[in-house]
Every structure is written in C-alpha cells, then in structure tokens.
JSON list of N, CA, C and O in Angstrom, two decimals:
[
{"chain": "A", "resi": 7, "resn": "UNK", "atom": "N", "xyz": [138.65, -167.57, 2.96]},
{"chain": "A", "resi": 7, "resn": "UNK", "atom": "CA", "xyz": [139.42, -168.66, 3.50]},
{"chain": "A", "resi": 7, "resn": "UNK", "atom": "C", "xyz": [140.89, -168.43, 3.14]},
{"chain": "A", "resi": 7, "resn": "UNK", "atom": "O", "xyz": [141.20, -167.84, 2.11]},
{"chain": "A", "resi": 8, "resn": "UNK", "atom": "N", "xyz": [141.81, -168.91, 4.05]},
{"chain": "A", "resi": 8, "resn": "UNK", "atom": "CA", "xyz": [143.32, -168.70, 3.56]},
{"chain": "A", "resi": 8, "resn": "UNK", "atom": "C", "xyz": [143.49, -170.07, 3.27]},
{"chain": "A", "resi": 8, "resn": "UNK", "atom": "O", "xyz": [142.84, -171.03, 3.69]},
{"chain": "A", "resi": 9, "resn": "UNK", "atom": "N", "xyz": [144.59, -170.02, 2.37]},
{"chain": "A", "resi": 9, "resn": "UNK", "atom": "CA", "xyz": [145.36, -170.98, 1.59]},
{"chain": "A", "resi": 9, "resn": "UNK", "atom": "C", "xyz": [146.55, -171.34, 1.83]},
{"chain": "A", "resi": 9, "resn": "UNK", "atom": "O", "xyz": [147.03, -170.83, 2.84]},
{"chain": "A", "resi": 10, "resn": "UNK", "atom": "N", "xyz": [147.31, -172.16, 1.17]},
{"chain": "A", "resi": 10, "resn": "UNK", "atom": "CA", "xyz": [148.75, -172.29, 1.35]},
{"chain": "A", "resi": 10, "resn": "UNK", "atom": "C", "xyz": [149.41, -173.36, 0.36]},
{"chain": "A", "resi": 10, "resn": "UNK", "atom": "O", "xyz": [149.19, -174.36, 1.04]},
{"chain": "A", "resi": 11, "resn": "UNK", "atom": "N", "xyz": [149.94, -173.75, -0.56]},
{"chain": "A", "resi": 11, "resn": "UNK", "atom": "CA", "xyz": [149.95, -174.77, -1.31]},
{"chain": "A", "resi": 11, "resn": "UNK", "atom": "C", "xyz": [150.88, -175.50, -0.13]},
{"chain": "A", "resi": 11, "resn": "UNK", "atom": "O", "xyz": [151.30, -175.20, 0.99]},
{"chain": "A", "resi": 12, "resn": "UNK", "atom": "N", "xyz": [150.94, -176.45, -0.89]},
{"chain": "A", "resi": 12, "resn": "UNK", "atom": "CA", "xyz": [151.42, -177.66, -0.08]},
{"chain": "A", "resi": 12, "resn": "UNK", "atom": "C", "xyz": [153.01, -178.03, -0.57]},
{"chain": "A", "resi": 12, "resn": "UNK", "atom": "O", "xyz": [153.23, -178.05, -1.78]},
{"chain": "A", "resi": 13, "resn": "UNK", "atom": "N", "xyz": [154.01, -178.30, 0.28]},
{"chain": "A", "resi": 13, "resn": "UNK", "atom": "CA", "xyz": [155.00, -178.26, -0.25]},
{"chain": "A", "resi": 13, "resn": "UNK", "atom": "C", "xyz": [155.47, -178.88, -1.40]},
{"chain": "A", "resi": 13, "resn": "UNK", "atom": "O", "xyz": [155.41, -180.10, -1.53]},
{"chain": "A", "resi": 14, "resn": "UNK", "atom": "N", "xyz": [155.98, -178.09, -2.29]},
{"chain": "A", "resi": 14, "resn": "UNK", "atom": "CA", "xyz": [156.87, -178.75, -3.42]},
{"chain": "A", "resi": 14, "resn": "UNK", "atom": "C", "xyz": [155.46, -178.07, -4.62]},
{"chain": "A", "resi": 14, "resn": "UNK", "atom": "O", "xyz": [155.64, -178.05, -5.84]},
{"chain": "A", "resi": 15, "resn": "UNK", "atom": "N", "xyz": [154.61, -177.75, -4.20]},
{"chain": "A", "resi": 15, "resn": "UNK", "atom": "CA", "xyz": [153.16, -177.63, -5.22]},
{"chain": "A", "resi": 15, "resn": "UNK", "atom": "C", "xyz": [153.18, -176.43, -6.05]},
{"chain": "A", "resi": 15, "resn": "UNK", "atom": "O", "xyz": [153.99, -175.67, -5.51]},
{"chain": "A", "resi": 16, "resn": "UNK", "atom": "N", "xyz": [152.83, -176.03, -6.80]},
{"chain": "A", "resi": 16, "resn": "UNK", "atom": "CA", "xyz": [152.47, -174.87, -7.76]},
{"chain": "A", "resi": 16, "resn": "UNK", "atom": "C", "xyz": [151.09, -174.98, -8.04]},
{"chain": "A", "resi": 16, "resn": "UNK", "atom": "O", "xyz": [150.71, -175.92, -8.73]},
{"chain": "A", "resi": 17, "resn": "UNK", "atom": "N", "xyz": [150.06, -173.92, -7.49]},
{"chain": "A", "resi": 17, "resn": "UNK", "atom": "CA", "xyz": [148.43, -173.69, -7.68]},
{"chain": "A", "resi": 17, "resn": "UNK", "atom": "C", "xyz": [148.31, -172.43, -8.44]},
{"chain": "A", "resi": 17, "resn": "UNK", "atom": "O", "xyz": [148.79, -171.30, -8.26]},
{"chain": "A", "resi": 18, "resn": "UNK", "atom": "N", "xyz": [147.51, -172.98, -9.39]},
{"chain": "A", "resi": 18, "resn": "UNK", "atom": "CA", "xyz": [147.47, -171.64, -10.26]},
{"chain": "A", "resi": 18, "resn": "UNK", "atom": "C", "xyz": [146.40, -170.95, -9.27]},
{"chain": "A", "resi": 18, "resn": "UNK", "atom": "O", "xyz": [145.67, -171.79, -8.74]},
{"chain": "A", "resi": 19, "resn": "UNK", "atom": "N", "xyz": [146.10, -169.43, -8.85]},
{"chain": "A", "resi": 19, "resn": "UNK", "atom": "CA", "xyz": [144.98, -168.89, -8.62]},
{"chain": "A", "resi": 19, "resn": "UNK", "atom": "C", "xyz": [143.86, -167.93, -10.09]},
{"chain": "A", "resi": 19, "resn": "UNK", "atom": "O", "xyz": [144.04, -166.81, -10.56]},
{"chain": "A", "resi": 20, "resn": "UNK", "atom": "N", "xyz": [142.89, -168.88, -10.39]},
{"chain": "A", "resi": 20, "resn": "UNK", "atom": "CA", "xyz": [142.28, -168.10, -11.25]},
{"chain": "A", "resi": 20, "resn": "UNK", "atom": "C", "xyz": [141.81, -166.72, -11.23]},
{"chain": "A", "resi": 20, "resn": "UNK", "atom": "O", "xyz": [141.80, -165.90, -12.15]},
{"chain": "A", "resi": 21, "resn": "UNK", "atom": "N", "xyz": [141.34, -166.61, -9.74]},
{"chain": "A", "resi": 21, "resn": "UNK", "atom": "CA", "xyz": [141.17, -164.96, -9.79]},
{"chain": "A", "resi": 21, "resn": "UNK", "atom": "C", "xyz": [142.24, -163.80, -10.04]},
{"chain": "A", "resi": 21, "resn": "UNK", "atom": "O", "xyz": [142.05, -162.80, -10.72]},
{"chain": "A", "resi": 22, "resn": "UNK", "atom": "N", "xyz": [143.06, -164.06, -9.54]},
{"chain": "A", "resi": 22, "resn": "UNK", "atom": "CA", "xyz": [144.10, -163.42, -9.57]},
{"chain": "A", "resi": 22, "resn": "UNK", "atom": "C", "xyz": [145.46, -163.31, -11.01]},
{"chain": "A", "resi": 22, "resn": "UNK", "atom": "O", "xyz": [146.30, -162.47, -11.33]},
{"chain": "A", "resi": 23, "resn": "UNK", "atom": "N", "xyz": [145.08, -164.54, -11.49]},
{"chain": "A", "resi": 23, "resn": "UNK", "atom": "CA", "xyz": [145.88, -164.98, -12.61]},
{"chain": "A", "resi": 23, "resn": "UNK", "atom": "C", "xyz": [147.02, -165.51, -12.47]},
{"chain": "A", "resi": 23, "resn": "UNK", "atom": "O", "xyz": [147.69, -165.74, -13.48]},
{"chain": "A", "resi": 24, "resn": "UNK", "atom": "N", "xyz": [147.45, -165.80, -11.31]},
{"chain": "A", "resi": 24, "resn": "UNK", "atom": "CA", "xyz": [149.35, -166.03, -10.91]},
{"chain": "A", "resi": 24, "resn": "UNK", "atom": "C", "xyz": [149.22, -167.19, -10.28]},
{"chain": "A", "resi": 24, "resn": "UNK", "atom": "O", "xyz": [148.18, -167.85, -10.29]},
{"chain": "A", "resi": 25, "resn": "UNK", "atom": "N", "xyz": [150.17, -167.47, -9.75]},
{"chain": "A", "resi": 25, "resn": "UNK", "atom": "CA", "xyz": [150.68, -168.86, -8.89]},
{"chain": "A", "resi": 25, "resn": "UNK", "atom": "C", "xyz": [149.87, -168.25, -7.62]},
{"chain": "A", "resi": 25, "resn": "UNK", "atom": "O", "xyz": [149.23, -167.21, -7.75]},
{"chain": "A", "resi": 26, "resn": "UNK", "atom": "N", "xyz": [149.93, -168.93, -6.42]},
{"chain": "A", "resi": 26, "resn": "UNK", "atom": "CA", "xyz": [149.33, -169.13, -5.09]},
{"chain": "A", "resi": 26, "resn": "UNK", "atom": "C", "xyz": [150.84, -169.15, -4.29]},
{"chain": "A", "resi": 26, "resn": "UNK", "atom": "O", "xyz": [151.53, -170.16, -4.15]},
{"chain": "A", "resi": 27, "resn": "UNK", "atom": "N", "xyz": [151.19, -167.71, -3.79]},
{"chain": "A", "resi": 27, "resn": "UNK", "atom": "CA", "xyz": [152.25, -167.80, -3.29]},
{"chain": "A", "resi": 27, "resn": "UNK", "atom": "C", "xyz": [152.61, -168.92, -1.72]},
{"chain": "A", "resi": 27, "resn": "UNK", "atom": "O", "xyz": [151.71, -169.40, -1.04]},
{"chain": "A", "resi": 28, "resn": "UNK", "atom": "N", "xyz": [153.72, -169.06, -1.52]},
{"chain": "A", "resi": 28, "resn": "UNK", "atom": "CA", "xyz": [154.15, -170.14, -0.40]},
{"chain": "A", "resi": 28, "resn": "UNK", "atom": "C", "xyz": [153.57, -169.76, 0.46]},
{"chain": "A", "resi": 28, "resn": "UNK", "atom": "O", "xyz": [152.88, -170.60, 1.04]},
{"chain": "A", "resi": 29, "resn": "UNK", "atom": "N", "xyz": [153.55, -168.16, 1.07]},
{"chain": "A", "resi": 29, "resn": "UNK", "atom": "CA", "xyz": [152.93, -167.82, 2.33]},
{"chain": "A", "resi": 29, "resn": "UNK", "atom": "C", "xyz": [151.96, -167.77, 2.08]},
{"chain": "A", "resi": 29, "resn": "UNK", "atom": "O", "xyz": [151.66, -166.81, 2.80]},
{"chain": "A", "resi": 30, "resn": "UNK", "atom": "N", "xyz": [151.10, -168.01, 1.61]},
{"chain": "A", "resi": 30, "resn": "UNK", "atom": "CA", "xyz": [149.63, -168.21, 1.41]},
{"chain": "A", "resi": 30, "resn": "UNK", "atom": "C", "xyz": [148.75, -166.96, 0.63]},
{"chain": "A", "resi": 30, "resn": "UNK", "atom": "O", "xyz": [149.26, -166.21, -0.21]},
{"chain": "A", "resi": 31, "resn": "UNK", "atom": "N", "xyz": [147.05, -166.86, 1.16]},
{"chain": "A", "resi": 31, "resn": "UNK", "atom": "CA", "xyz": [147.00, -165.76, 0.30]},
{"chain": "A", "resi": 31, "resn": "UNK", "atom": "C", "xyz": [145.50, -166.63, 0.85]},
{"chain": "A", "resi": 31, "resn": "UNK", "atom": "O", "xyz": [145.22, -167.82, 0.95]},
{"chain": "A", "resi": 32, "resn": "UNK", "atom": "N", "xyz": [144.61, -165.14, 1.17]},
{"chain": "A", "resi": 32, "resn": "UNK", "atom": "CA", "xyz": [143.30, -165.10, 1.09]},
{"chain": "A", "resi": 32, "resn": "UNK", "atom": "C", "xyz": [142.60, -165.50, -0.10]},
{"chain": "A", "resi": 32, "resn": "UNK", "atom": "O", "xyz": [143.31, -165.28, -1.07]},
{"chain": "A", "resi": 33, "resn": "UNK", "atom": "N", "xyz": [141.39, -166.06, -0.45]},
{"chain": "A", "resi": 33, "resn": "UNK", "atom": "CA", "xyz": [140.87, -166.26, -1.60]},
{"chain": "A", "resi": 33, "resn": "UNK", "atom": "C", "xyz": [139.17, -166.67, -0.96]},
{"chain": "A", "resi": 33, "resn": "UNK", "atom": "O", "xyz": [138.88, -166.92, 0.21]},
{"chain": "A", "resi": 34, "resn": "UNK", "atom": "N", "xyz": [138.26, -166.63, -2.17]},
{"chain": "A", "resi": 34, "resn": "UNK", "atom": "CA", "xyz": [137.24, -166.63, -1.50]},
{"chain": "A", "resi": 34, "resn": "UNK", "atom": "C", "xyz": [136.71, -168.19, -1.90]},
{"chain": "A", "resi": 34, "resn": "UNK", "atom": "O", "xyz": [137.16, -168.83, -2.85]},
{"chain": "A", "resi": 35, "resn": "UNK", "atom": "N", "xyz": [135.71, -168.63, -1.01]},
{"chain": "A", "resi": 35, "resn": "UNK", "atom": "CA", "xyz": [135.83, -170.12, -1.41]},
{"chain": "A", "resi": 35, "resn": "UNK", "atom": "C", "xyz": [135.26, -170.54, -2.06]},
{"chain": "A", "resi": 35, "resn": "UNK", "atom": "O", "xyz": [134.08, -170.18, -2.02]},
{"chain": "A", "resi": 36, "resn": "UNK", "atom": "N", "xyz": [135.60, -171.45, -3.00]},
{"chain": "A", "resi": 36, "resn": "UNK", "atom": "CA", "xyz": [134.90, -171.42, -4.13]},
{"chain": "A", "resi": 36, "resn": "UNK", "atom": "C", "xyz": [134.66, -173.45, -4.37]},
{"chain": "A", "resi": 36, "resn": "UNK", "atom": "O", "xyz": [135.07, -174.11, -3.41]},
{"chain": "A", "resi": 37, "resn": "UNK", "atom": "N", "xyz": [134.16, -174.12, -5.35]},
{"chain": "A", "resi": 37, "resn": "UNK", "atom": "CA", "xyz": [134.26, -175.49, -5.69]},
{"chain": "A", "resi": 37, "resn": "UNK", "atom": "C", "xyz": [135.85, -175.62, -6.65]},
{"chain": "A", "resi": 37, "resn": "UNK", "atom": "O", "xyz": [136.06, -176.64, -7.30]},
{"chain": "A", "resi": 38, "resn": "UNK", "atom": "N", "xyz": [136.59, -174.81, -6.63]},
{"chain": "A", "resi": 38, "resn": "UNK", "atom": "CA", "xyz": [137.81, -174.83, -7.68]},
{"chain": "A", "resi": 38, "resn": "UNK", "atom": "C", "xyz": [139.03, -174.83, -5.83]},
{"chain": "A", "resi": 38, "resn": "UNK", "atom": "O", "xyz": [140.15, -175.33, -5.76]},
{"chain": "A", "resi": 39, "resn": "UNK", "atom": "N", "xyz": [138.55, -174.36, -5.07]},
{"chain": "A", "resi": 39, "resn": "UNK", "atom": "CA", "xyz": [139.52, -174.59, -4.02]},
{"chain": "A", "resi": 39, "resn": "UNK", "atom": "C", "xyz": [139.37, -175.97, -3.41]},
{"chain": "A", "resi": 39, "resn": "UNK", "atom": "O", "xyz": [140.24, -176.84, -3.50]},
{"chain": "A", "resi": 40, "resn": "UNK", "atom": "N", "xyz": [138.28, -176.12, -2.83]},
{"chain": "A", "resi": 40, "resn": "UNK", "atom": "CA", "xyz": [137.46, -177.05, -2.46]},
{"chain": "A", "resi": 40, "resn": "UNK", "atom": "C", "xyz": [137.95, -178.23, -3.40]},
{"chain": "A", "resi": 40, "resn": "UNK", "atom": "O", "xyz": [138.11, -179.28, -2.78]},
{"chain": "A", "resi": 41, "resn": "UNK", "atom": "N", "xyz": [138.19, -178.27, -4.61]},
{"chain": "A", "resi": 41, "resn": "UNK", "atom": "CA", "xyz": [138.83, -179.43, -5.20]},
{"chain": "A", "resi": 41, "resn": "UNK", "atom": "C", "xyz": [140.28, -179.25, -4.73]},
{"chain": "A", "resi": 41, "resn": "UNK", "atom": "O", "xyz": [140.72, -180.01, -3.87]},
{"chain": "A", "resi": 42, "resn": "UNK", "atom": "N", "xyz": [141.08, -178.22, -5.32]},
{"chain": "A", "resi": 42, "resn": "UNK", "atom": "CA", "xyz": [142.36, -178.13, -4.75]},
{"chain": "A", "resi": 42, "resn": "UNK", "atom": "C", "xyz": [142.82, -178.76, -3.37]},
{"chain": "A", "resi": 42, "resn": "UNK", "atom": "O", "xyz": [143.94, -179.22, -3.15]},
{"chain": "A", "resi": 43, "resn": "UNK", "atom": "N", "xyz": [141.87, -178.72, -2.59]},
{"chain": "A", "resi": 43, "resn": "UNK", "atom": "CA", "xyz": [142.42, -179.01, -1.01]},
{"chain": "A", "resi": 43, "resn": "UNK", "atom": "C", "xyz": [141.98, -180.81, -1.36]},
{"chain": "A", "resi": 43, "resn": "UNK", "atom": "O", "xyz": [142.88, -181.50, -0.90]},
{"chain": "A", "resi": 44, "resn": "UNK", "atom": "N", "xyz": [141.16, -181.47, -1.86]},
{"chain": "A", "resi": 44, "resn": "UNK", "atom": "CA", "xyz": [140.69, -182.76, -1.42]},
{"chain": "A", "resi": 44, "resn": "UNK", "atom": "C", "xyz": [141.79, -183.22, -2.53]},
{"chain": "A", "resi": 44, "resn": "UNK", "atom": "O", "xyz": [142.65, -183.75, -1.81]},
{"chain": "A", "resi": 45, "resn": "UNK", "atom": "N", "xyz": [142.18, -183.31, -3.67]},
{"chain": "A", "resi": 45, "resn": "UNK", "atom": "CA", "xyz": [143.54, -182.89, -4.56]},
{"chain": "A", "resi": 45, "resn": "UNK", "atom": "C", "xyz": [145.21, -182.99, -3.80]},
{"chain": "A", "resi": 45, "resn": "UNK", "atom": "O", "xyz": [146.25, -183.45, -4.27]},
{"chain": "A", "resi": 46, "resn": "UNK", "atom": "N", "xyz": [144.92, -182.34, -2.41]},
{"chain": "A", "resi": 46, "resn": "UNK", "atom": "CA", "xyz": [146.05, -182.53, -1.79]},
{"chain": "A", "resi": 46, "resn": "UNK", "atom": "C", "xyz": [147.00, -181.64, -2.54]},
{"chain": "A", "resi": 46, "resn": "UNK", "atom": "O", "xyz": [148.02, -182.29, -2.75]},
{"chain": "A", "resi": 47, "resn": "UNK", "atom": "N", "xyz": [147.07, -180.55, -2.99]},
{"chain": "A", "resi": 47, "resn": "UNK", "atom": "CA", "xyz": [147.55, -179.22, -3.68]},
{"chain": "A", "resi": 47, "resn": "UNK", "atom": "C", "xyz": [147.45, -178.43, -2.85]},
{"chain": "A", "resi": 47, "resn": "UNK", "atom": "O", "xyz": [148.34, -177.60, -3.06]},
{"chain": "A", "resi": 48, "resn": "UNK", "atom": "N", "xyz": [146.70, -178.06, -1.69]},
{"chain": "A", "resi": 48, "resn": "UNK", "atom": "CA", "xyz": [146.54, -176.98, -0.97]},
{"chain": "A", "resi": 48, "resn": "UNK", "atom": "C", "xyz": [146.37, -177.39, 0.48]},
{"chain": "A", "resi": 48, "resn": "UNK", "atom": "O", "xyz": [146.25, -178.59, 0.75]},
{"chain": "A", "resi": 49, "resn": "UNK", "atom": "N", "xyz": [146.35, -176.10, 1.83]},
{"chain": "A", "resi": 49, "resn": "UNK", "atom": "CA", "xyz": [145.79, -176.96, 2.79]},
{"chain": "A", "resi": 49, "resn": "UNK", "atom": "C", "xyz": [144.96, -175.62, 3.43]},
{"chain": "A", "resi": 49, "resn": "UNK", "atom": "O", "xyz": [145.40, -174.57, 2.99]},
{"chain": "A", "resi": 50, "resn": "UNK", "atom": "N", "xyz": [144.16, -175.50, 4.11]},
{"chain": "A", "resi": 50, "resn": "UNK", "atom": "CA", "xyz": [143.34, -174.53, 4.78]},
{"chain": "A", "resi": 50, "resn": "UNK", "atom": "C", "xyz": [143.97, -174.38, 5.84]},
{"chain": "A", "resi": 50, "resn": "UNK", "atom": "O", "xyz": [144.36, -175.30, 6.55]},
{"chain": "A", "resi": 51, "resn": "UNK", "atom": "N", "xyz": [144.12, -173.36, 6.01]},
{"chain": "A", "resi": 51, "resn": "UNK", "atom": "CA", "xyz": [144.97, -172.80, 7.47]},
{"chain": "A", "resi": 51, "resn": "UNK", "atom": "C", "xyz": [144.45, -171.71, 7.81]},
{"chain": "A", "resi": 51, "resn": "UNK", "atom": "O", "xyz": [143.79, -171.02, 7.04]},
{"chain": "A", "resi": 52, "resn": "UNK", "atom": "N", "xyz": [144.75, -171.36, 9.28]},
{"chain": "A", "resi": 52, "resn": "UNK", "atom": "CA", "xyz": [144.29, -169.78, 9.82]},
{"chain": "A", "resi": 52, "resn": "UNK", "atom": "C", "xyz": [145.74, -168.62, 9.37]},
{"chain": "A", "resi": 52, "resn": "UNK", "atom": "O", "xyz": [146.90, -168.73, 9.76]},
{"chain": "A", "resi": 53, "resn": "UNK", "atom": "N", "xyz": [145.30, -167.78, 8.63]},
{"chain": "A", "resi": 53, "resn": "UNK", "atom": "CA", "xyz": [146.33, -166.96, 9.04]},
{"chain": "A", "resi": 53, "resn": "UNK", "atom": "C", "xyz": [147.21, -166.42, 9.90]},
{"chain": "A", "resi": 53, "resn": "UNK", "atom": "O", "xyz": [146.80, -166.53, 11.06]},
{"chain": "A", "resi": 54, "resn": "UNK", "atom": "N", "xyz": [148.50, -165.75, 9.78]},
{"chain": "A", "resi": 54, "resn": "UNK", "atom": "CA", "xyz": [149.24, -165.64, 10.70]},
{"chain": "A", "resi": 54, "resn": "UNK", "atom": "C", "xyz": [148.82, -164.59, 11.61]},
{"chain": "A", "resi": 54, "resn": "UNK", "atom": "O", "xyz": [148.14, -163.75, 11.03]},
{"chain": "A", "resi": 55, "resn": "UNK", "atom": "N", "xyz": [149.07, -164.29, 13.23]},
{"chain": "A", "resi": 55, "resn": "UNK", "atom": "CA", "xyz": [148.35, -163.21, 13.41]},
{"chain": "A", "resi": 55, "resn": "UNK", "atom": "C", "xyz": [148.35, -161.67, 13.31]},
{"chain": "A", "resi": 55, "resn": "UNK", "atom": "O", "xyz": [147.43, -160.91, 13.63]},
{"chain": "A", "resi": 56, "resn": "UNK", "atom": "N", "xyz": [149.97, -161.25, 12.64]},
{"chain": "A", "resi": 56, "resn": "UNK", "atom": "CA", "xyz": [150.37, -160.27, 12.00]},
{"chain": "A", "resi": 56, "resn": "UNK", "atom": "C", "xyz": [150.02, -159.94, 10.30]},
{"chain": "A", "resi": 56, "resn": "UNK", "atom": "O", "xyz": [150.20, -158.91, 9.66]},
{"chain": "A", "resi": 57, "resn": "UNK", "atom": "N", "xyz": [149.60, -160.88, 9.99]},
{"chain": "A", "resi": 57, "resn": "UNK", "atom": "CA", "xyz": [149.10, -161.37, 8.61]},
{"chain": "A", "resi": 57, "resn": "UNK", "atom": "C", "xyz": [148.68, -160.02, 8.00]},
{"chain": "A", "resi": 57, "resn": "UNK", "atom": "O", "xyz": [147.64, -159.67, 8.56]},
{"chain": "A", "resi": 58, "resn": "UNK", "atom": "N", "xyz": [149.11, -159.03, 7.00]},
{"chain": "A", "resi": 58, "resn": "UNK", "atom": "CA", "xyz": [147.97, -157.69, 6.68]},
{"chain": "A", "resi": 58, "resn": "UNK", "atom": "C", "xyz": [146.96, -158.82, 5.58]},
{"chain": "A", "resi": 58, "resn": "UNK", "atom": "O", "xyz": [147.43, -159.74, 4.92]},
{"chain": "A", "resi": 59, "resn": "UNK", "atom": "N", "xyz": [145.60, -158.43, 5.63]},
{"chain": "A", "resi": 59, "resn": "UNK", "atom": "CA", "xyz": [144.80, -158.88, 4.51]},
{"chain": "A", "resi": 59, "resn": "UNK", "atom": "C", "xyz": [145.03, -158.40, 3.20]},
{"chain": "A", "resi": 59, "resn": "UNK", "atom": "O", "xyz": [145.10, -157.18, 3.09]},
{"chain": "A", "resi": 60, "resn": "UNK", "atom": "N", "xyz": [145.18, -159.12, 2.11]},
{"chain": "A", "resi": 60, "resn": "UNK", "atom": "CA", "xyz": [145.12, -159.23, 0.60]},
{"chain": "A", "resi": 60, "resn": "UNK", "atom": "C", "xyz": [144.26, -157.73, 0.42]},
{"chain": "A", "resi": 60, "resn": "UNK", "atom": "O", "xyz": [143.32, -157.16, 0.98]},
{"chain": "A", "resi": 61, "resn": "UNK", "atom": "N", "xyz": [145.10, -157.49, -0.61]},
{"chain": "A", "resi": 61, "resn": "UNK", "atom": "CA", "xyz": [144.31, -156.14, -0.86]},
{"chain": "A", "resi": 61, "resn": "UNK", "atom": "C", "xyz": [143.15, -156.47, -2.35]},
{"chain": "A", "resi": 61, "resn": "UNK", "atom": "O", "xyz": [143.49, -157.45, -3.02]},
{"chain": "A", "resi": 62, "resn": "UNK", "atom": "N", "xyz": [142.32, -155.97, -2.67]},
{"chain": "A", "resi": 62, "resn": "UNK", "atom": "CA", "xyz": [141.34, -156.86, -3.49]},
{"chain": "A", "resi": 62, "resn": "UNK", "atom": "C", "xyz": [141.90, -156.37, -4.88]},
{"chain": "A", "resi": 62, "resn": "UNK", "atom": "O", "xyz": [142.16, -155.18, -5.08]},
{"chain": "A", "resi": 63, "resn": "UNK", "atom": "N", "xyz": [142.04, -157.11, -5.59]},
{"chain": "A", "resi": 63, "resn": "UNK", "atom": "CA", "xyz": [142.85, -155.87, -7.21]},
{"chain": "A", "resi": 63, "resn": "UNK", "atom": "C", "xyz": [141.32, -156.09, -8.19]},
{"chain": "A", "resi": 63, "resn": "UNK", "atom": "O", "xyz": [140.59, -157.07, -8.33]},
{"chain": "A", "resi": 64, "resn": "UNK", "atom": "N", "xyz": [141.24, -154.60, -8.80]},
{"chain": "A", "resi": 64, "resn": "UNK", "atom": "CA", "xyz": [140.18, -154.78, -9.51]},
{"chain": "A", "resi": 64, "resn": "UNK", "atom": "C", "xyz": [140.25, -155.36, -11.07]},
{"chain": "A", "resi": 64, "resn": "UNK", "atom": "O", "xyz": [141.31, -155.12, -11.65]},
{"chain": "A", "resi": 65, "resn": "UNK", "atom": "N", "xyz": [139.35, -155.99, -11.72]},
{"chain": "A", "resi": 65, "resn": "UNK", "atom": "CA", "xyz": [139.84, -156.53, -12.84]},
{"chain": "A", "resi": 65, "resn": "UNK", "atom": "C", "xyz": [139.31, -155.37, -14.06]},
{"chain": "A", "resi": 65, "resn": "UNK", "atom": "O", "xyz": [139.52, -155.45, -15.27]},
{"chain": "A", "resi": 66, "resn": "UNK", "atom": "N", "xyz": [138.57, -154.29, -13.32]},
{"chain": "A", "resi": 66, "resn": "UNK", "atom": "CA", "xyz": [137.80, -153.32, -14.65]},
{"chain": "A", "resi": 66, "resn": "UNK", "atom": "C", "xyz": [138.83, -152.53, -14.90]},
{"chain": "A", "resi": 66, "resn": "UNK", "atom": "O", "xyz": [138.75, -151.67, -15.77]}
]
C-alpha cells in the first residue's frame, strides 16, 4: 500500500527506521498503518504514475 503523511505530520516508519517521507513511500500493510490512517497521521493514496517502486533494504 502507498502512504503519505498528512500535512504538517511526522510518521515514524518502523520498518525502515526513519520518518515517512512527504512524497510518500510504499510499505506493506500492516495493523501499525491501519492505526496510523484511522489516527488521521497518514492517508492511502495510489501512487504517482511515474512513481519508481521502493527498493526493499535488507536488514541482515
């Protein structure tokens, strides 16, 4: 699912470890987004259609 925080917002992303940049950012869906969005912190959107996909970073 893509993401996007919501203006003025700062979302931590746990997988990743960083903020949830403005232009958004793939993530997979989880009950920690799923709160974020009903929270009003985030909003679900389609990506743009030039959009390249998130590249996956490994954590090993």
């Amino acid at each position: 699912m893509f993401v996007k925080p919501k203006d003025g917002r700062s979302v931590h992303d746990p997988a990743r470890g960083d903020l949830l940049p403005a232009t958004g950012r793939n993530v997979e869906p989880s009950q920690y987004w799923y709160r974020r969005e009903n929270d009003g912190d985030i909003e679900v959107v389609k990506p743009s259609q030039g959009a390249a996909p998130d590249k996956k970073v490994s954590t090993k």
